[in-house]
Short mmCIF file of C-alpha atoms and ligand atoms in Angstrom, two decimals:
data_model
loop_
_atom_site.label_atom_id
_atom_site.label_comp_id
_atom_site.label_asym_id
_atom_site.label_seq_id
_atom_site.Cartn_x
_atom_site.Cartn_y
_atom_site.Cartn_z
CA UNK A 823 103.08 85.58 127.56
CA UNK A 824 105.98 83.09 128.14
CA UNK A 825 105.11 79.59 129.46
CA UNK A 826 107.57 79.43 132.56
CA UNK A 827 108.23 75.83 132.18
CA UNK A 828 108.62 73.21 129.22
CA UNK A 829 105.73 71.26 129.37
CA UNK A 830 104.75 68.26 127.37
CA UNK A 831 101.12 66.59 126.02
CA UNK A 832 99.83 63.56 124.97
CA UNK A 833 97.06 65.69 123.42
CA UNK A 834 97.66 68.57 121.56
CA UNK A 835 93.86 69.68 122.29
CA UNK A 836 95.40 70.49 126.10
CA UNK A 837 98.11 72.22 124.62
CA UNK A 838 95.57 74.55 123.08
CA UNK A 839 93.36 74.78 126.12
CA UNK A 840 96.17 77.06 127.61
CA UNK A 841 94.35 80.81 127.43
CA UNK A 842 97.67 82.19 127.72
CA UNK A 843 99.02 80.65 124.42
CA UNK A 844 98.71 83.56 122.07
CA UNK A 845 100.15 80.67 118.85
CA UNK A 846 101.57 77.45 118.08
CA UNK A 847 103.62 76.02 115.54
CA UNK A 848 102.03 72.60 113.53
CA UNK A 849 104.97 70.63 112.70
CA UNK A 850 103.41 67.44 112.48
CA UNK A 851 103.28 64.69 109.49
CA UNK A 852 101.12 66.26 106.84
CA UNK A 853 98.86 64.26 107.55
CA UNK A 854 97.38 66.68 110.68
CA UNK A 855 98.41 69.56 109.31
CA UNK A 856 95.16 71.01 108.63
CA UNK A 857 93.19 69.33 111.82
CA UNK A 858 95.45 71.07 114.10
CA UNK A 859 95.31 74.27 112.55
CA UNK A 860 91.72 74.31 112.49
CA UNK A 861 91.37 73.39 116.11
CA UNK A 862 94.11 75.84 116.86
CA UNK A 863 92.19 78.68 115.14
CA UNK A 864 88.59 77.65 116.54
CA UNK A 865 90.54 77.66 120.16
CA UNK A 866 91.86 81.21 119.38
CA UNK A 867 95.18 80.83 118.49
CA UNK A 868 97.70 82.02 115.22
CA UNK A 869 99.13 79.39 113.92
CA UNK A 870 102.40 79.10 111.97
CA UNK A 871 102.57 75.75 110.35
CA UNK A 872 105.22 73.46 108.17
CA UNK A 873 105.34 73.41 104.90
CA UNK A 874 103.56 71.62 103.11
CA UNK A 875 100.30 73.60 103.74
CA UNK A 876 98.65 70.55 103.54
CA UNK A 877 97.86 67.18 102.19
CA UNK A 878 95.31 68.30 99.50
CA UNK A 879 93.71 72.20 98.19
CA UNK A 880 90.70 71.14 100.07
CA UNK A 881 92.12 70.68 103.79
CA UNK A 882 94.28 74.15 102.76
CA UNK A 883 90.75 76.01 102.09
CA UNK A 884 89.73 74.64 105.31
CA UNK A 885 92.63 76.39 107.16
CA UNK A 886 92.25 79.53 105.29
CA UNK A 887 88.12 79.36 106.06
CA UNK A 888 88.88 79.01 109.53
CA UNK A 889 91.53 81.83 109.79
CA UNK A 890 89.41 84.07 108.60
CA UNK A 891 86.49 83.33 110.85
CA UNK A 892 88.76 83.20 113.79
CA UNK A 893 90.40 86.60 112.45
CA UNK A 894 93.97 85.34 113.49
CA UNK A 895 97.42 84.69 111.25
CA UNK A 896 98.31 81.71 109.44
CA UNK A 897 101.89 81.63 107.81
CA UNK A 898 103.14 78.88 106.22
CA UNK A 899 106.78 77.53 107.01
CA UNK A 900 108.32 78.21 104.11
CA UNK A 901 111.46 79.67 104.86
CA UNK A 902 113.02 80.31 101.13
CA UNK A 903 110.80 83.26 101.29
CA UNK A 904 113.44 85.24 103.83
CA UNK A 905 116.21 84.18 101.51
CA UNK A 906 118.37 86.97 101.63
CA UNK A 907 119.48 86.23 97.72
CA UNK A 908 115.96 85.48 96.83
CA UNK A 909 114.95 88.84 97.65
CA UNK A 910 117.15 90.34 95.63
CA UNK A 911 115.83 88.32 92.52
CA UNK A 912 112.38 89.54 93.84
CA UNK A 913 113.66 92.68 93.79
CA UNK A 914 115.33 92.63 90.64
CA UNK A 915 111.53 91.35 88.97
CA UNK A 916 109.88 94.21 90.99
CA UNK A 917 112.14 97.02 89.24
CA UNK A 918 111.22 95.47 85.82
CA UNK A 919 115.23 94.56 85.21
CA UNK A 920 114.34 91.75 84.20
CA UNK A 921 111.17 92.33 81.77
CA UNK A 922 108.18 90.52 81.33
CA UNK A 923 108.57 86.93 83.01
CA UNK A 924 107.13 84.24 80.42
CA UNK A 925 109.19 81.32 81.56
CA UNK A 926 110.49 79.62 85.55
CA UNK A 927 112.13 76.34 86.31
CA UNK A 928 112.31 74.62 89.61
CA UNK A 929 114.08 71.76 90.99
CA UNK A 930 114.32 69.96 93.98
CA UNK A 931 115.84 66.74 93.36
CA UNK A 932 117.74 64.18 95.17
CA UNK A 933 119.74 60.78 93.77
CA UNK A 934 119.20 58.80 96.61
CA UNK A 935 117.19 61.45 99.47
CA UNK A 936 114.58 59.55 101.32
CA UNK A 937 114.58 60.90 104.97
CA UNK A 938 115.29 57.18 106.91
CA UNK A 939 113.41 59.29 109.83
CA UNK A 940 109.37 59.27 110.31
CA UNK A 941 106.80 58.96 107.46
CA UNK A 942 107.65 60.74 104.42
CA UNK A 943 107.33 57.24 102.49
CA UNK A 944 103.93 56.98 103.33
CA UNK A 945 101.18 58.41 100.95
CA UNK A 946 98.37 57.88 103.44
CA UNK A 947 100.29 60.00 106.06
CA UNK A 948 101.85 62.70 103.80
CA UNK A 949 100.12 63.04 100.37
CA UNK A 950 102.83 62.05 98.41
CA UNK A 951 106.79 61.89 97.96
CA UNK A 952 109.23 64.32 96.74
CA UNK A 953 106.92 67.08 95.24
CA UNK A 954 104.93 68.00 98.05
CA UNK A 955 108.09 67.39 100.67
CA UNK A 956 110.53 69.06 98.90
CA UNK A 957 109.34 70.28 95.80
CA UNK A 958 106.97 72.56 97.33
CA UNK A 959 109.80 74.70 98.97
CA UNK A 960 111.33 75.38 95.38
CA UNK A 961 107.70 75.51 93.89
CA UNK A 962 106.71 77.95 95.82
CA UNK A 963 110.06 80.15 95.99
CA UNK A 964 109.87 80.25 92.09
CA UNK A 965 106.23 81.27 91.74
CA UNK A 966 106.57 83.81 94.50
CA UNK A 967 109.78 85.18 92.54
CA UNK A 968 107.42 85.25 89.13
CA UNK A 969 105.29 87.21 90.94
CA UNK A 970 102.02 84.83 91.69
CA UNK A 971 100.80 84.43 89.11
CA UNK A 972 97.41 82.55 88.78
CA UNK A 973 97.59 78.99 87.54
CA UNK A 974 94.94 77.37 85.14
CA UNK A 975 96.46 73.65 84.41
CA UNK A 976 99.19 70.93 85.08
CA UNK A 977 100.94 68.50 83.01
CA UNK A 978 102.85 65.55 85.15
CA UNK A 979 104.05 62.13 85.23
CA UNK A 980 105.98 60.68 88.34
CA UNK A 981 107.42 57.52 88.40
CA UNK A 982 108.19 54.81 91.11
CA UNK A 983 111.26 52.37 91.00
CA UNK A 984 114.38 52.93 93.17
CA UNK A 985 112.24 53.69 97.10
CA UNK A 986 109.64 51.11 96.58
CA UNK A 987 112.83 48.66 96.41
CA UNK A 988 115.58 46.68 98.85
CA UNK A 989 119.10 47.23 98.57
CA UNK A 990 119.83 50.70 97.86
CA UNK A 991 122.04 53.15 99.40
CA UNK A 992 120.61 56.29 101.63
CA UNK A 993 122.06 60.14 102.16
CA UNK A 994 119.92 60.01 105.12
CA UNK A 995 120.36 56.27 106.21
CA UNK A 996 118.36 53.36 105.27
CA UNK A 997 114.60 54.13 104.68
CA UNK A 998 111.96 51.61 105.12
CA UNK A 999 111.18 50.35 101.75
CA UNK A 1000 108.35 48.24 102.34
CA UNK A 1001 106.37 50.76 103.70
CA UNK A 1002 107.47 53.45 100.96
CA UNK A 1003 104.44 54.21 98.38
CA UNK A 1004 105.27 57.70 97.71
CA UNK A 1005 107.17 58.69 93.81
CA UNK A 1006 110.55 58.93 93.60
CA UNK A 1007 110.26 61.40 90.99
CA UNK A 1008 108.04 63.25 88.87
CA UNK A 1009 108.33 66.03 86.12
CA UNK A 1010 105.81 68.73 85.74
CA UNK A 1011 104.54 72.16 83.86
CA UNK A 1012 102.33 74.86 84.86
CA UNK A 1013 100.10 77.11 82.65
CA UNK A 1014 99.32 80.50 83.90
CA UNK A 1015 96.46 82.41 82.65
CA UNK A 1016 99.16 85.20 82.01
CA UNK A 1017 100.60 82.98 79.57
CA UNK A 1018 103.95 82.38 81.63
CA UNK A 1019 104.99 78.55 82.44
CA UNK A 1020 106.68 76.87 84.96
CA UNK A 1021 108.31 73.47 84.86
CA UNK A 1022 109.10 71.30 87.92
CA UNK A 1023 111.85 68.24 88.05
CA UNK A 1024 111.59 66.95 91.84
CA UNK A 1025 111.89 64.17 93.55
CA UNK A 1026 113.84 61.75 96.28
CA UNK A 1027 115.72 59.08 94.53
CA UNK A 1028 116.45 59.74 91.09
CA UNK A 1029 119.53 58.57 89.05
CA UNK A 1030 120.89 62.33 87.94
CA UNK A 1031 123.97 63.11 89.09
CA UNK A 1032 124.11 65.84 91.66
CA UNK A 1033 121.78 67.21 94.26
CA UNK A 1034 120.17 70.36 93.07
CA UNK A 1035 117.99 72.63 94.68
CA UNK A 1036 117.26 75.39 91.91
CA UNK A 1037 115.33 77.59 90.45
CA UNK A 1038 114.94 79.61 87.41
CA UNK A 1039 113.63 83.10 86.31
CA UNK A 1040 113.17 83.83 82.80
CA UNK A 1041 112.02 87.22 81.40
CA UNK A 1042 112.43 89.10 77.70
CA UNK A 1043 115.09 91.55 79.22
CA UNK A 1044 117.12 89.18 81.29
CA UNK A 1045 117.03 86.20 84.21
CA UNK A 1046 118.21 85.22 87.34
CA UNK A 1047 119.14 81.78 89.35
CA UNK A 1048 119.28 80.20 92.41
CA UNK A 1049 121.49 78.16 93.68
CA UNK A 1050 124.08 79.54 92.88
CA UNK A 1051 123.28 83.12 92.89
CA UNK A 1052 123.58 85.04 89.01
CA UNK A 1053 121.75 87.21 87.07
CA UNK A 1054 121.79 87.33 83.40
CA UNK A 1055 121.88 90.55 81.34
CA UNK A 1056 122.68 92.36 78.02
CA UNK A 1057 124.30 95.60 77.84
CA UNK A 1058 126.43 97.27 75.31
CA UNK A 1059 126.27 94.60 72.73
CA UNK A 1060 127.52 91.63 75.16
CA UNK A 1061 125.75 89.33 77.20
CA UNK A 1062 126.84 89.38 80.67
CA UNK A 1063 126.86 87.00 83.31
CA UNK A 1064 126.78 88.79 86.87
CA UNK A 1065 127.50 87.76 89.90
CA UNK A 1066 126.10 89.81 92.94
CA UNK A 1067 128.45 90.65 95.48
CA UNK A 1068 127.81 90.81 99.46
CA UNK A 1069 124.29 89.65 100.04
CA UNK A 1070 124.77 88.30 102.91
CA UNK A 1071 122.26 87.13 105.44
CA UNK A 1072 118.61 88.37 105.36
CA UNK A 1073 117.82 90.36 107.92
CA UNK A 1074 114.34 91.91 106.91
CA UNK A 1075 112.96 91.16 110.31
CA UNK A 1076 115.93 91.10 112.76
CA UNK A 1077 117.75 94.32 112.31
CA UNK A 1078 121.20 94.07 111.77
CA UNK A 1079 121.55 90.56 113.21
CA UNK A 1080 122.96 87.08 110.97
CA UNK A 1081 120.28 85.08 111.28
CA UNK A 1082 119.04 81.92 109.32
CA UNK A 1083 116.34 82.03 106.87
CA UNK A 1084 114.29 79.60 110.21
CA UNK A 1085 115.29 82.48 112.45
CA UNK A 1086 113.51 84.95 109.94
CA UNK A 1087 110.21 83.34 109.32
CA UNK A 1088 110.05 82.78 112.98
CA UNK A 1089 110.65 86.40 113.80
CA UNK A 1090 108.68 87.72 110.81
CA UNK A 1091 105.43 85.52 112.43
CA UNK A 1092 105.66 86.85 115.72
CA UNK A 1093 106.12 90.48 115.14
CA UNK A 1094 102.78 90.20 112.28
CA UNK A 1095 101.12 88.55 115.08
CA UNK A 1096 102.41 91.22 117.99
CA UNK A 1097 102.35 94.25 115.40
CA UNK A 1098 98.57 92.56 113.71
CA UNK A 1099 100.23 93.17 110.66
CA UNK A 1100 99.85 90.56 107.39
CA UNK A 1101 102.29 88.02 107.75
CA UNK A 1102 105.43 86.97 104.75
CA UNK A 1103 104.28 83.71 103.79
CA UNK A 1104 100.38 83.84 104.01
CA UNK A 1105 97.86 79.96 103.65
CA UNK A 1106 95.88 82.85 101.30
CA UNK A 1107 98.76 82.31 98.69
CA UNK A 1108 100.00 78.89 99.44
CA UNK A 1109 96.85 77.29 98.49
CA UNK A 1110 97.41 78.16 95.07
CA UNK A 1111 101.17 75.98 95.33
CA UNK A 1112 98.70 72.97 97.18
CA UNK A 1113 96.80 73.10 94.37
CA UNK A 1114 99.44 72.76 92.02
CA UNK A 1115 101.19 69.81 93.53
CA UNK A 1116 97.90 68.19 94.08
CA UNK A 1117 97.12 68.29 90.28
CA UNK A 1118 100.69 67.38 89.13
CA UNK A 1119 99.58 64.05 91.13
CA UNK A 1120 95.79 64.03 89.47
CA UNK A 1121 97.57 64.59 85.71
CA UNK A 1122 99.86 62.09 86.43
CA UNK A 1123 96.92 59.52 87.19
CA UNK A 1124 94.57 60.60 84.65
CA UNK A 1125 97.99 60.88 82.16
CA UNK A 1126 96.83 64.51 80.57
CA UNK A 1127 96.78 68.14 81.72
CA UNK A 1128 94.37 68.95 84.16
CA UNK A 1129 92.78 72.32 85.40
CA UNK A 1130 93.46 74.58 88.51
CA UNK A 1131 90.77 76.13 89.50
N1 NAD B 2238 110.56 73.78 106.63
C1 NAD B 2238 111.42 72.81 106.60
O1 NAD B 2238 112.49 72.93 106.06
C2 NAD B 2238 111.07 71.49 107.26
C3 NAD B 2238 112.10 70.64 107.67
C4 NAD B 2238 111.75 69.45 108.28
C5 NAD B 2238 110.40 69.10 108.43
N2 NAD B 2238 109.44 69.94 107.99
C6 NAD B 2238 108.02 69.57 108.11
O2 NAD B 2238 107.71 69.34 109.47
C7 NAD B 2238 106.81 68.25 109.60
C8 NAD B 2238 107.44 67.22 110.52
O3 NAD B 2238 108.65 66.74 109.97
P1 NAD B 2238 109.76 66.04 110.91
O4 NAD B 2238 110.96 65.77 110.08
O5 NAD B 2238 109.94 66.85 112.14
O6 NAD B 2238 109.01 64.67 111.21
P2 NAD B 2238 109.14 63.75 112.50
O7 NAD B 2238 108.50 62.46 112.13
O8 NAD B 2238 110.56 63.74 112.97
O9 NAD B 2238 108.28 64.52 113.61
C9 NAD B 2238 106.88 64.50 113.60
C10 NAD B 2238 106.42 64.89 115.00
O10 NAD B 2238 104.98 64.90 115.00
C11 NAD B 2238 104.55 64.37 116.24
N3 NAD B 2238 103.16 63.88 116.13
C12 NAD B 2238 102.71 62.82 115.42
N4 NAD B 2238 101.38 62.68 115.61
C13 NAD B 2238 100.99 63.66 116.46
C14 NAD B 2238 99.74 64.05 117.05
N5 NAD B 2238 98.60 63.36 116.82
N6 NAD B 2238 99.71 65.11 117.87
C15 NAD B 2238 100.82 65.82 118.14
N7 NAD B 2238 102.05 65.51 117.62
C16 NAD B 2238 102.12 64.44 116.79
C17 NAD B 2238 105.53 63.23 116.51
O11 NAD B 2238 105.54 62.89 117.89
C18 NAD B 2238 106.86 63.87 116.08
O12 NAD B 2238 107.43 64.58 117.14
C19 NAD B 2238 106.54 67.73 108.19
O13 NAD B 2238 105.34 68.27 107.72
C20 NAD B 2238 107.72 68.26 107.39
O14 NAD B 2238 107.39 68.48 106.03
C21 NAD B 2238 109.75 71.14 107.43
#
């Protein structure tokens, strides 16, 4: 059904009061993340919402719980997922080129990143700072690429200096320091009951020396990284680096057409929800990254490893 004109709210509970609204899109602070889709799925509607799922594992089982009663979609907006290159890392740990996976890095970090825009400084309103705004999109890219496996503890430690303080220079602009309580940075590792790890460097204002949005893939016959793209291999007595040639644009879900990895997810959701087919980036899964930033946050308090259960 297409809404013939642009209409705005001052409620979203209107907004979902429209019968013809088959789904919405949550792109909210964290904060409402999980109110909205819970009213969204108890007023009958599929519900694609930003990343990050939510502001805690318990407000993400609440989405999933209601989902499932409801019996409509819930996809989660992360878009690394429709990566064209990422696939083909996915693919590459699919065909078993690249052995058993024991070992994943993932960073997200920025020297000076803070968006100057909304309320990403604010723990109250989003949960925390650079790991669950940023660091989730590379945390959950890199455990999707190992495969999923099932996490059992967290080790982390994030720190607090540079945002909390005046007189510093922006990428994005100025951010509002006095309101800023979020960490600037934090370091982390995850213990899967597999016996694989994963460690985590993310954060918005840390004094490293480049931007780097990465990730790693380790198995015992060879790896692969993003960004850049390259694979790494042994054949013939040599190690080889590789470069894959002509990825190009993924185009899983619109045939033939360049599209960006946004254009993707939001083509992916809408045919699951037209087709009723299980969508890409599912809260089922997600959870399981929510959980993970949420208890590289409780280690850091308690300052030990703590369990995911
Ligand atoms: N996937 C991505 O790459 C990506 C990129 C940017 C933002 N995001 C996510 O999108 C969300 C919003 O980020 P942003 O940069 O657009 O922030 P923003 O502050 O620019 O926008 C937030 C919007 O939420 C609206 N809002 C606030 N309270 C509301 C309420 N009670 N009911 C209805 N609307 C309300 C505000 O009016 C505003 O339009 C965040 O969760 C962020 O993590 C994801």
């Amino acid at each position: 059904m297409v809404i013939p004109q642009s209409r705005r709210f001052i409620d979203y509970h209107d907004l979902l009061a429209i019968k013809e609204l088959d789904a919405i899109s949550v792109c909210t602070p964290n904060l409402l993340h999980s109110q909205i889709t819970v009213d969204a799925f108890r007023a009958g509607k599929h519900v694609l919402c930003e990343k990050p799922m939510a502001m805690t594992g318990a407000e993400a089982q609440k989405m999933n719980d209601a989902a499932a009663k409801a019996r409509k979609k819930l996809q989660i907006g992360l878009m690394n997922r429709f990566r064209s290159d990422a696939n083909y890392i996915k693919k590459l740990v699919a065909e078993g080129t690249l052995g058993n996976i024991y070992y994943a890095r993932c960073h997200a970090i920025r020297r000076r990143g803070v968006p100057s825009w909304g309320v990403f400084g604010q723990l109250d309103k989003q949960g925390g700072g650079g790991v669950i705004d940023i660091g989730v999109h590379m945390m959950d890219l890199t455990w999707w690429l190992m495969g999923c496996p099932q996490p059992v503890a967290i080790s982390g430690a994030t720190y607090r200096t540079i945002g909390n303080t005046p007189g510093h220079a922006g990428c994005f602009g100025a951010w509002d320091w006095k309101t800023y309580t979020v960490e600037d940075f934090a370091v982390g590792l995850v213990r899967f009951k597999n016996g694989a790890t994963m460690s985590i460097e993310c954060g918005f204002c840390v004094n490293l020396d480049k931007p780097d949005e990465s990730v790693h893939i380790v198995g015992d016959k060879g790896g692969a990284g993003l960004s850049p793209l390259s694979v790494q291999l042994e054949a013939s007595g040599h190690l080889l680096d590789c470069t894959p040639n002509d990825i190009g644009t993924m185009d899983l879900f619109l045939a033939g057409k360049k599209a960006s990895n946004y254009d993707t997810e939001v083509a992916s959701f809408c045919r699951a929800v037209l087709d009723n087919k299980p969508v890409h980036v599912p809260g089922t899964e997600v959870i399981w990254v929510q959980k993970m930033i949420n208890g590289l946050y409780a280690s850091a308090k308690a300052g030990k490893e703590v369990a995911i259960k």
